[in-house]
PDB file of C-alpha atoms in Angstrom:
ATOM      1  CA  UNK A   6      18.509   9.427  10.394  1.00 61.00           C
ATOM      2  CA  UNK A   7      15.370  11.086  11.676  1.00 75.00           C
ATOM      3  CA  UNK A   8      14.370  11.789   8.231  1.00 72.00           C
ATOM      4  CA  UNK A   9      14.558   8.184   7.335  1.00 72.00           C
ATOM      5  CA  UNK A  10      12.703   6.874  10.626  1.00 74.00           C
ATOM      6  CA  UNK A  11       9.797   9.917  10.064  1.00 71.00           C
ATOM      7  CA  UNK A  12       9.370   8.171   6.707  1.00 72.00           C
ATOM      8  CA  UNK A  13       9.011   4.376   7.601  1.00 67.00           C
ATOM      9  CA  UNK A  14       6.959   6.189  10.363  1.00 71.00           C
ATOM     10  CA  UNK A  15       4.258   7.456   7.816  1.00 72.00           C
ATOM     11  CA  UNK A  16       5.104   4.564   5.817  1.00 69.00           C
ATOM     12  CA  UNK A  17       3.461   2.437   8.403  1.00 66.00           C
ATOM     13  CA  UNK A  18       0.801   4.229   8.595  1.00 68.00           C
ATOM     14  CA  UNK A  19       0.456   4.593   4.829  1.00 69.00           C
ATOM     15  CA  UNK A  20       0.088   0.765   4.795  1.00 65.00           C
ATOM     16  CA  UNK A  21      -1.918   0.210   7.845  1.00 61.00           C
ATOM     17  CA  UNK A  22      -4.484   2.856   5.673  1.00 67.00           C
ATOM     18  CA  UNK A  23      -3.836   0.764   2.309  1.00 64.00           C
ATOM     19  CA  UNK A  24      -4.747  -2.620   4.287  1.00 61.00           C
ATOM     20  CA  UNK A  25      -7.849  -1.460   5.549  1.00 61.00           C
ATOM     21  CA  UNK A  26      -9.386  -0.023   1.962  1.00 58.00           C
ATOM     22  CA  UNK A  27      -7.969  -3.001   0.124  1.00 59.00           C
ATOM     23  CA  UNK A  28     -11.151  -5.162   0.716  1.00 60.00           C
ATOM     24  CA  UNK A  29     -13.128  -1.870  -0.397  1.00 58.00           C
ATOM     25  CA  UNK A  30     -10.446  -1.887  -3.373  1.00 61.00           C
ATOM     26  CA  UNK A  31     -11.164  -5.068  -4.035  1.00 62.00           C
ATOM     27  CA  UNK A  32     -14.681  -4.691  -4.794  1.00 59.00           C
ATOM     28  CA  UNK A  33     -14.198  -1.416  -6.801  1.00 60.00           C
ATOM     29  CA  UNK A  34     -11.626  -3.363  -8.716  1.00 56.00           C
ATOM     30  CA  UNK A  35     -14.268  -6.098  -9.377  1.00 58.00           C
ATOM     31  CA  UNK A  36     -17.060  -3.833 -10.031  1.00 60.00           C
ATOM     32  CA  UNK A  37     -14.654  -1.962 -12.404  1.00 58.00           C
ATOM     33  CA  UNK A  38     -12.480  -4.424 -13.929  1.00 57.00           C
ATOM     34  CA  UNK A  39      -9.966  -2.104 -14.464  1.00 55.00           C
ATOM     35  CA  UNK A  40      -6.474  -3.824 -14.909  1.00 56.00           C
ATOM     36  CA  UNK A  41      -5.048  -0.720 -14.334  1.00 59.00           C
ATOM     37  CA  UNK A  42      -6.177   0.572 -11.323  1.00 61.00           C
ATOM     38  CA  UNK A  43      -5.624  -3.430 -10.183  1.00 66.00           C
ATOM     39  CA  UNK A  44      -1.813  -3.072 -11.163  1.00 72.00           C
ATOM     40  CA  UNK A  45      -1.767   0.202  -9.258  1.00 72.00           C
ATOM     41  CA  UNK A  46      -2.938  -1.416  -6.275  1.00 77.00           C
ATOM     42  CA  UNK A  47      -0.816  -4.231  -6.076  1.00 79.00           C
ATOM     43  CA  UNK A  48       2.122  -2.630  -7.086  1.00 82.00           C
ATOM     44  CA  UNK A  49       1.722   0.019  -4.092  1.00 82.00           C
ATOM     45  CA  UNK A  50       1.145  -2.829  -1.691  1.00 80.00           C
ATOM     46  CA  UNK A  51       4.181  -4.824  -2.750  1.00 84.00           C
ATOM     47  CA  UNK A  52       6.108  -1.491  -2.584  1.00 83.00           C
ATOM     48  CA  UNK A  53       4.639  -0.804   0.370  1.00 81.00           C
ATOM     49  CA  UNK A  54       5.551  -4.479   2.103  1.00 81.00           C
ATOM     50  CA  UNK A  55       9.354  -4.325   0.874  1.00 80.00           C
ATOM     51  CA  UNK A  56       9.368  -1.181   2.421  1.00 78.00           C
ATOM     52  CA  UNK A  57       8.111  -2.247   5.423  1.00 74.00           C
ATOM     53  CA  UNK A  58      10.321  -5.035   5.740  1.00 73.00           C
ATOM     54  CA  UNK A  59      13.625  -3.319   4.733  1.00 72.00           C
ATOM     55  CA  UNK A  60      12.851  -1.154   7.895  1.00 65.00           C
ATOM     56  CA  UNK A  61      13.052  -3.828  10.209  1.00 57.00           C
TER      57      UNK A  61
END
């Protein structure tokens, strides 16, 4: 159990990080045009949110 809260613990903070270098992604991804790199991104923040709300 405090496995599981450590990891929605750094979880948190894993998103919190994520949030504030998605505007900075955002440009990159425009500057880049990358689909990629743009699938990457959103596909870690959607992870990211389920995870975050399965915690709760």
């Amino acid at each position: 159990m405090r496995i599981l809260k450590n990891k929605i613990k750094s979880f948190k903070q894993s998103a919190a990080e994520l949030t504030g270098h998605r505007r900075m992604e955002e440009v990159y991804i425009l500057k880049d045009m990358n689909i990629e790199k743009h699938w990457l991104v959103n596909n870690i923040m959607s992870w990211i949110k389920k995870e975050i709300f399965w915690s709760y």
